[in-house]
Amino acid sequence: MSEAKKHIPVMVEEVLQTLQPRPGQTILDMTVGAGGHFGLLADEIKGQANMVGIDRDPMCIEAAKKKFPESRFFHGSWTQALMDMDGLIKNIDGVLIDCGVSSMQLDQADRGFSFRFDAPLDMRMDTTQTQTARDLLHELTEEEIANVLYEYADEYRSRRIAKSIVNASKQNKLNTTFDLVDAVTQAVGKRRGKTHPATKTFQAIRIKLNQEIQELENALAYLVKHLHKGARIVVITFHSLEDRVVKNIFRDYDRQKKVIRLNKKAIQATRDEYLQNPRARSAKVRGVEVIDAKMDKK
Ligand SMILES: C[S@@+](CC[C@H](N)C(=O)[O-])C[C@H]1O[C@@H](n2cnc3c(N)ncnc32)[C@H](O)[C@@H]1O
């Protein structure tokens, strides 16, 4: 795993204040990544052995197993890995979900997440998954691609871009990240402002390929149903669609008296933090405590 640019965990203070991990507790980190938050949480609960980790990226899991040999790890998407955890879920006192891709995934050129590098059009968080972004774009119709761009990235030029993507694909010119950048710029022109014209297209395709929104909805529903009373869930999101999903789910469960929201307004990073770590600029933290559960902690 390339560590060229070190992954700095975001909003550490805010996560700890909301999750309140204590010595002796068991904590589940559902997004191990480079293990930044994982290590900090292990310190708070004073023991790696009570840390459980999930990630769908096999390389993250391999690295984490070496770094935290006493902890337990599950490889897979949340939907799968939570099932694999089975009875262990009832021991969990706190859960952290730090959404999206990690900086290692973005900086590893051959993963195809970034339009900064020319690489195969891949974008799989889980490299054992068969379908890549290239496969997905060759399978979807023009209308479906436009809907993905609009739904997952609010791309208002979605139809123009989708048409250009399909044209590129018909000419067998849709195999690499730079091919996708070309398809976008042919549709909407080159960069004018600060943001690269392909930013939203890359985001939308990544979200669709990795089923990020469905995964988040399923995982939160499962956790609220299976965690014991008093357990906490903290989620860090990085774009408005993700935050809206978390906000609405937490609000609905709060109304149903299944959870209590620990903060009604999302907590954002301080200026100091995002000046040091630009990734924190769009980060939002929300947390809940489970109040209605089938089981109380023994
Ligand atoms: C933002 S990074 C986490 C970084 C980590 N908190 C740290 O401090 O190093 C998100 C990680 O979650 C994983 N991930 C995202 N969605 C997932 C899902 N639905 N199931 C399993 N893992 C997922 C990604 O593979 C990535 O490694």
Tab-separated table of C-alpha atoms and ligand atoms in Angstrom:
chain	number	residue	atom	x	y	z
A	1	MET	CA	0.000	0.000	0.000
A	2	SER	CA	1.466	3.353	-0.997
A	3	GLU	CA	1.916	5.577	2.017
A	4	ALA	CA	3.355	8.389	-0.116
A	5	LYS	CA	0.925	10.809	1.451
A	6	LYS	CA	0.095	9.769	5.000
A	7	HIS	CA	-3.588	9.441	5.791
A	8	ILE	CA	-4.448	11.889	8.581
A	9	PRO	CA	-7.587	10.845	10.481
A	10	VAL	CA	-10.190	13.624	10.427
A	11	MET	CA	-12.079	15.257	13.311
A	12	VAL	CA	-10.481	13.111	15.981
A	13	GLU	CA	-11.517	15.328	18.935
A	14	GLU	CA	-15.105	15.564	17.735
A	15	VAL	CA	-15.310	11.801	17.133
A	16	LEU	CA	-13.972	11.011	20.619
A	17	GLN	CA	-16.307	13.522	22.283
A	18	THR	CA	-19.333	12.053	20.515
A	19	LEU	CA	-18.406	8.372	20.775
A	20	GLN	CA	-16.949	8.630	24.296
A	21	PRO	CA	-14.950	5.393	24.201
A	22	ARG	CA	-13.927	4.218	27.666
A	23	PRO	CA	-11.433	1.639	28.958
A	24	GLY	CA	-12.914	-1.847	28.848
A	25	GLN	CA	-15.398	-1.090	26.086
A	26	THR	CA	-15.527	-2.916	22.755
A	27	ILE	CA	-15.364	-0.652	19.716
A	28	LEU	CA	-16.120	-1.433	16.076
A	29	ASP	CA	-14.354	0.639	13.414
A	30	MET	CA	-16.266	-0.075	10.195
A	31	THR	CA	-13.766	1.843	8.038
A	32	VAL	CA	-10.298	0.735	9.107
A	33	GLY	CA	-8.475	2.368	6.148
A	34	ALA	CA	-4.940	3.234	7.249
A	35	GLY	CA	-5.911	2.538	10.857
A	36	GLY	CA	-5.643	6.162	11.994
A	37	HIS	CA	-8.905	6.324	13.958
A	38	PHE	CA	-8.547	2.642	14.833
A	39	GLY	CA	-5.258	3.200	16.677
A	40	LEU	CA	-6.603	6.228	18.528
A	41	LEU	CA	-9.718	4.340	19.617
A	42	ALA	CA	-7.580	1.394	20.765
A	43	ASP	CA	-5.612	3.831	22.959
A	44	GLU	CA	-8.829	5.248	24.455
A	45	ILE	CA	-10.215	1.845	25.432
A	46	LYS	CA	-6.752	0.747	26.600
A	47	GLY	CA	-6.590	-2.431	24.591
A	48	GLN	CA	-6.256	-3.566	21.006
A	49	ALA	CA	-7.965	-6.828	21.928
A	50	ASN	CA	-11.325	-5.083	22.304
A	51	MET	CA	-11.098	-3.435	18.905
A	52	VAL	CA	-12.960	-4.900	15.936
A	53	GLY	CA	-12.387	-3.654	12.389
A	54	ILE	CA	-14.128	-3.922	9.031
A	55	ASP	CA	-12.933	-2.841	5.594
A	56	ARG	CA	-13.796	-4.036	2.121
A	57	ASP	CA	-10.289	-3.230	0.881
A	58	PRO	CA	-8.214	-6.398	1.410
A	59	MET	CA	-4.977	-4.384	1.487
A	60	CYS	CA	-6.232	-2.281	4.415
A	61	ILE	CA	-7.195	-5.417	6.325
A	62	GLU	CA	-3.820	-7.058	5.672
A	63	ALA	CA	-1.929	-3.968	6.853
A	64	ALA	CA	-4.176	-3.541	9.906
A	65	LYS	CA	-3.700	-7.174	10.979
A	66	LYS	CA	0.056	-6.563	11.077
A	67	LYS	CA	-0.288	-3.247	12.886
A	68	PHE	CA	-2.874	-4.438	15.440
A	69	PRO	CA	-2.221	-8.161	15.883
A	70	GLU	CA	-4.504	-8.520	18.912
A	71	SER	CA	-7.601	-7.043	17.247
A	72	ARG	CA	-10.251	-8.837	15.178
A	73	PHE	CA	-10.828	-7.932	11.555
A	74	PHE	CA	-13.510	-8.725	8.992
A	75	HIS	CA	-12.958	-8.213	5.282
A	76	GLY	CA	-15.995	-7.275	3.220
A	77	SER	CA	-18.633	-4.672	2.570
A	78	TRP	CA	-20.581	-3.625	5.663
A	79	THR	CA	-23.625	-5.592	4.554
A	80	GLN	CA	-21.544	-8.763	4.357
A	81	ALA	CA	-19.102	-8.177	7.213
A	82	LEU	CA	-21.794	-7.304	9.780
A	83	MET	CA	-23.398	-10.685	9.050
A	84	ASP	CA	-20.016	-12.415	9.412
A	85	MET	CA	-19.607	-10.796	12.852
A	86	ASP	CA	-22.714	-12.616	13.958
A	87	GLY	CA	-22.941	-12.767	17.795
A	88	LEU	CA	-20.033	-10.374	18.286
A	89	ILE	CA	-22.309	-7.421	17.477
A	90	LYS	CA	-24.032	-7.616	20.874
A	91	ASN	CA	-20.734	-6.818	22.636
A	92	ILE	CA	-20.116	-3.628	20.679
A	93	ASP	CA	-20.344	-0.411	22.714
A	94	GLY	CA	-19.391	2.073	20.020
A	95	VAL	CA	-19.205	2.177	16.231
A	96	LEU	CA	-17.295	4.539	13.970
A	97	ILE	CA	-18.020	4.944	10.255
A	98	ASP	CA	-15.631	7.262	8.376
A	99	CYS	CA	-17.224	7.230	4.917
A	100	GLY	CA	-15.709	7.306	1.469
A	101	VAL	CA	-12.297	6.462	0.089
A	102	SER	CA	-9.071	6.797	2.017
A	103	SER	CA	-6.200	8.959	0.833
A	104	MET	CA	-4.157	5.791	0.219
A	105	GLN	CA	-6.818	4.548	-2.173
A	106	LEU	CA	-6.875	7.935	-3.907
A	107	ASP	CA	-3.096	8.189	-4.064
A	108	GLN	CA	-2.548	4.664	-5.351
A	109	ALA	CA	-2.525	5.490	-9.057
A	110	ASP	CA	-3.471	2.004	-10.297
A	111	ARG	CA	-6.700	1.939	-8.243
A	112	GLY	CA	-8.227	4.346	-10.765
A	113	PHE	CA	-9.994	6.565	-8.205
A	114	SER	CA	-8.224	9.742	-9.221
A	115	PHE	CA	-8.213	11.759	-12.411
A	116	ARG	CA	-4.711	12.964	-11.464
A	117	PHE	CA	-3.159	9.726	-12.733
A	118	ASP	CA	-3.624	7.767	-15.942
A	119	ALA	CA	-4.689	4.276	-14.862
A	120	PRO	CA	-7.202	1.558	-15.695
A	121	LEU	CA	-10.753	2.705	-14.978
A	122	ASP	CA	-11.144	0.599	-11.857
A	123	MET	CA	-12.459	2.419	-8.697
A	124	ARG	CA	-13.222	-0.774	-6.759
A	125	MET	CA	-12.794	-0.339	-3.003
A	126	ASP	CA	-12.801	-4.122	-2.807
A	127	THR	CA	-10.286	-5.482	-5.292
A	128	THR	CA	-11.885	-8.940	-5.050
A	129	GLN	CA	-15.087	-7.559	-6.592
A	130	THR	CA	-15.289	-8.434	-10.289
A	131	GLN	CA	-17.074	-5.387	-11.715
A	132	THR	CA	-14.899	-2.309	-12.332
A	133	ALA	CA	-15.930	1.242	-13.249
A	134	ARG	CA	-15.075	0.415	-16.859
A	135	ASP	CA	-17.425	-2.591	-16.796
A	136	LEU	CA	-20.164	-0.538	-15.166
A	137	LEU	CA	-19.954	2.252	-17.753
A	138	HIS	CA	-20.070	-0.266	-20.596
A	139	GLU	CA	-23.145	-1.927	-19.075
A	140	LEU	CA	-25.252	1.165	-18.315
A	141	THR	CA	-27.368	2.939	-20.918
A	142	GLU	CA	-26.871	6.637	-21.655
A	143	GLU	CA	-29.954	7.479	-19.628
A	144	GLU	CA	-28.774	5.385	-16.678
A	145	ILE	CA	-25.343	7.064	-16.720
A	146	ALA	CA	-26.992	10.496	-16.758
A	147	ASN	CA	-29.144	9.497	-13.787
A	148	VAL	CA	-26.099	8.269	-11.849
A	149	LEU	CA	-24.266	11.564	-12.445
A	150	TYR	CA	-27.277	13.589	-11.411
A	151	GLU	CA	-28.327	11.472	-8.441
A	152	TYR	CA	-24.904	10.893	-6.878
A	153	ALA	CA	-23.134	14.169	-7.653
A	154	ASP	CA	-25.790	16.754	-8.576
A	155	GLU	CA	-24.077	17.041	-11.968
A	156	TYR	CA	-26.354	19.419	-13.885
A	157	ARG	CA	-24.547	18.648	-17.181
A	158	SER	CA	-25.302	14.942	-16.707
A	159	ARG	CA	-26.981	14.343	-20.092
A	160	ARG	CA	-24.178	15.922	-22.136
A	161	ILE	CA	-21.526	14.002	-20.203
A	162	ALA	CA	-23.424	10.704	-20.440
A	163	LYS	CA	-23.731	11.081	-24.235
A	164	SER	CA	-20.002	11.710	-24.530
A	165	ILE	CA	-19.191	8.700	-22.267
A	166	VAL	CA	-21.335	6.403	-24.407
A	167	ASN	CA	-19.702	7.743	-27.607
A	168	ALA	CA	-16.248	7.056	-26.129
A	169	SER	CA	-17.308	3.581	-25.114
A	170	LYS	CA	-18.629	2.785	-28.647
A	171	GLN	CA	-15.230	3.770	-30.073
A	172	ASN	CA	-13.419	1.649	-27.467
A	173	LYS	CA	-11.997	4.839	-25.923
A	174	LEU	CA	-13.232	4.313	-22.399
A	175	ASN	CA	-10.628	2.167	-20.699
A	176	THR	CA	-8.616	4.508	-18.494
A	177	THR	CA	-9.124	7.401	-16.097
A	178	PHE	CA	-7.749	9.810	-18.698
A	179	ASP	CA	-10.231	8.427	-21.267
A	180	LEU	CA	-13.020	9.323	-18.837
A	181	VAL	CA	-11.529	12.791	-18.259
A	182	ASP	CA	-11.408	13.279	-22.059
A	183	ALA	CA	-15.036	12.196	-22.424
A	184	VAL	CA	-16.069	14.728	-19.764
A	185	THR	CA	-14.018	17.605	-21.137
A	186	GLN	CA	-15.252	16.923	-24.667
A	187	ALA	CA	-18.762	17.409	-23.291
A	188	VAL	CA	-18.259	20.396	-21.002
A	189	GLY	CA	-14.897	21.950	-21.879
A	190	LYS	CA	-11.697	22.212	-19.887
A	191	ARG	CA	-11.273	23.538	-16.338
A	192	ARG	CA	-12.407	27.104	-15.760
A	193	GLY	CA	-12.752	27.477	-11.991
A	194	LYS	CA	-10.981	25.773	-9.104
A	195	THR	CA	-12.773	22.457	-9.530
A	196	HIS	CA	-11.734	19.973	-12.208
A	197	PRO	CA	-14.660	19.352	-14.626
A	198	ALA	CA	-14.436	15.572	-14.026
A	199	THR	CA	-14.678	15.795	-10.198
A	200	LYS	CA	-18.413	15.123	-10.002
A	201	THR	CA	-18.337	12.404	-12.670
A	202	PHE	CA	-15.612	10.492	-10.810
A	203	GLN	CA	-17.468	10.893	-7.502
A	204	ALA	CA	-20.787	9.689	-8.918
A	205	ILE	CA	-19.344	6.644	-10.671
A	206	ARG	CA	-17.364	5.645	-7.578
A	207	ILE	CA	-20.476	5.918	-5.377
A	208	LYS	CA	-22.559	3.871	-7.804
A	209	LEU	CA	-19.920	1.178	-8.382
A	210	ASN	CA	-19.295	0.688	-4.670
A	211	GLN	CA	-23.001	0.989	-3.749
A	212	GLU	CA	-21.969	3.524	-1.128
A	213	ILE	CA	-25.417	4.920	-0.337
A	214	GLN	CA	-27.191	1.558	-0.104
A	215	GLU	CA	-24.353	0.237	2.054
A	216	LEU	CA	-24.715	3.178	4.430
A	217	GLU	CA	-28.504	2.815	4.676
A	218	ASN	CA	-28.288	-0.953	5.255
A	219	ALA	CA	-25.481	-0.667	7.800
A	220	LEU	CA	-27.235	1.990	9.902
A	221	ALA	CA	-30.494	0.033	9.906
A	222	TYR	CA	-28.664	-3.153	10.959
A	223	LEU	CA	-26.727	-1.395	13.711
A	224	VAL	CA	-29.782	0.285	15.231
A	225	LYS	CA	-31.560	-3.064	15.228
A	226	HIS	CA	-28.708	-5.132	16.678
A	227	LEU	CA	-26.655	-2.939	19.012
A	228	HIS	CA	-27.416	-3.013	22.721
A	229	LYS	CA	-29.015	-0.128	24.611
A	230	GLY	CA	-26.480	2.629	25.311
A	231	ALA	CA	-24.231	1.767	22.360
A	232	ARG	CA	-23.202	4.734	20.242
A	233	ILE	CA	-22.816	5.182	16.491
A	234	VAL	CA	-20.751	8.018	15.034
A	235	VAL	CA	-20.592	8.748	11.314
A	236	ILE	CA	-18.252	11.074	9.414
A	237	THR	CA	-19.493	12.044	5.944
A	238	PHE	CA	-17.813	14.028	3.168
A	239	HIS	CA	-20.535	15.191	0.816
A	240	SER	CA	-24.084	16.443	1.062
A	241	LEU	CA	-25.769	13.315	-0.282
A	242	GLU	CA	-24.062	11.103	2.312
A	243	ASP	CA	-24.791	13.575	5.108
A	244	ARG	CA	-28.451	13.826	4.074
A	245	VAL	CA	-28.804	10.033	4.295
A	246	VAL	CA	-27.318	9.915	7.800
A	247	LYS	CA	-29.265	12.959	8.986
A	248	ASN	CA	-32.614	11.575	7.778
A	249	ILE	CA	-32.047	8.061	9.114
A	250	PHE	CA	-30.974	9.346	12.533
A	251	ARG	CA	-33.933	11.772	12.628
A	252	ASP	CA	-36.417	9.027	11.737
A	253	TYR	CA	-35.028	6.605	14.344
A	254	ASP	CA	-35.050	9.418	16.908
A	255	ARG	CA	-38.753	10.055	16.167
A	256	GLN	CA	-39.422	6.329	16.543
A	257	LYS	CA	-37.609	6.489	19.910
A	258	LYS	CA	-35.054	3.903	18.852
A	259	VAL	CA	-32.103	6.263	19.230
A	260	ILE	CA	-31.361	9.639	20.692
A	261	ARG	CA	-29.387	12.069	18.580
A	262	LEU	CA	-26.215	13.240	20.282
A	263	ASN	CA	-26.080	16.303	18.039
A	264	LYS	CA	-28.996	17.582	15.966
A	265	LYS	CA	-26.734	19.800	13.884
A	266	ALA	CA	-23.756	18.176	12.177
A	267	ILE	CA	-20.395	19.012	13.751
A	268	GLN	CA	-17.856	20.426	11.307
A	269	ALA	CA	-14.090	20.633	11.412
A	270	THR	CA	-12.425	23.716	12.837
A	271	ARG	CA	-10.648	26.095	10.478
A	272	ASP	CA	-7.330	25.080	12.048
A	273	GLU	CA	-7.971	21.456	11.206
A	274	TYR	CA	-8.997	21.910	7.606
A	275	LEU	CA	-6.111	24.253	6.919
A	276	GLN	CA	-3.813	21.393	7.947
A	277	ASN	CA	-5.901	18.632	6.396
A	278	PRO	CA	-7.977	19.805	3.404
A	279	ARG	CA	-9.948	16.543	3.454
A	280	ALA	CA	-11.588	17.756	6.695
A	281	ARG	CA	-13.121	20.811	4.992
A	282	SER	CA	-16.267	18.976	3.920
A	283	ALA	CA	-16.375	16.513	6.843
A	284	LYS	CA	-19.479	16.333	9.051
A	285	VAL	CA	-19.923	14.287	12.202
A	286	ARG	CA	-23.251	12.964	13.483
A	287	GLY	CA	-23.870	10.560	16.340
A	288	VAL	CA	-26.665	8.661	18.079
A	289	GLU	CA	-27.089	6.496	21.150
A	290	VAL	CA	-29.301	3.430	20.903
A	291	ILE	CA	-32.154	3.680	23.427
A	292	ASP	CA	-34.555	1.013	22.253
A	293	ALA	CA	-32.909	-2.326	21.721
A	294	LYS	CA	-33.975	-5.931	21.965
A	295	MET	CA	-31.178	-6.631	24.391
A	296	ASP	CA	-29.603	-4.683	27.220
A	297	LYS	CA	-25.897	-5.195	27.764
A	298	LYS	CA	-25.362	-8.023	30.216
B	1	LIG	C1	-12.033	7.277	4.735
B	1	LIG	S1	-11.331	5.711	4.790
B	1	LIG	C2	-11.100	5.395	6.514
B	1	LIG	C3	-9.850	5.985	7.084
B	1	LIG	C4	-9.606	5.630	8.528
B	1	LIG	N1	-10.641	6.156	9.397
B	1	LIG	C5	-8.242	6.073	8.988
B	1	LIG	O1	-8.161	6.895	9.913
B	1	LIG	O2	-7.251	5.602	8.447
B	1	LIG	C6	-12.707	4.694	4.465
B	1	LIG	C7	-12.388	3.209	4.395
B	1	LIG	O3	-13.617	2.518	4.511
B	1	LIG	C8	-13.692	1.501	3.564
B	1	LIG	N2	-15.111	1.393	3.210
B	1	LIG	C9	-15.894	2.353	2.650
B	1	LIG	N3	-17.136	1.896	2.463
B	1	LIG	C10	-17.142	0.614	2.917
B	1	LIG	C11	-18.160	-0.392	2.979
B	1	LIG	N4	-19.394	-0.184	2.542
B	1	LIG	N5	-17.830	-1.587	3.506
B	1	LIG	C12	-16.577	-1.827	3.974
B	1	LIG	N6	-15.577	-0.904	3.932
B	1	LIG	C13	-15.859	0.299	3.399
B	1	LIG	C14	-12.810	1.939	2.412
B	1	LIG	O4	-12.297	0.810	1.740
B	1	LIG	C15	-11.732	2.764	3.111
B	1	LIG	O5	-10.600	1.980	3.401
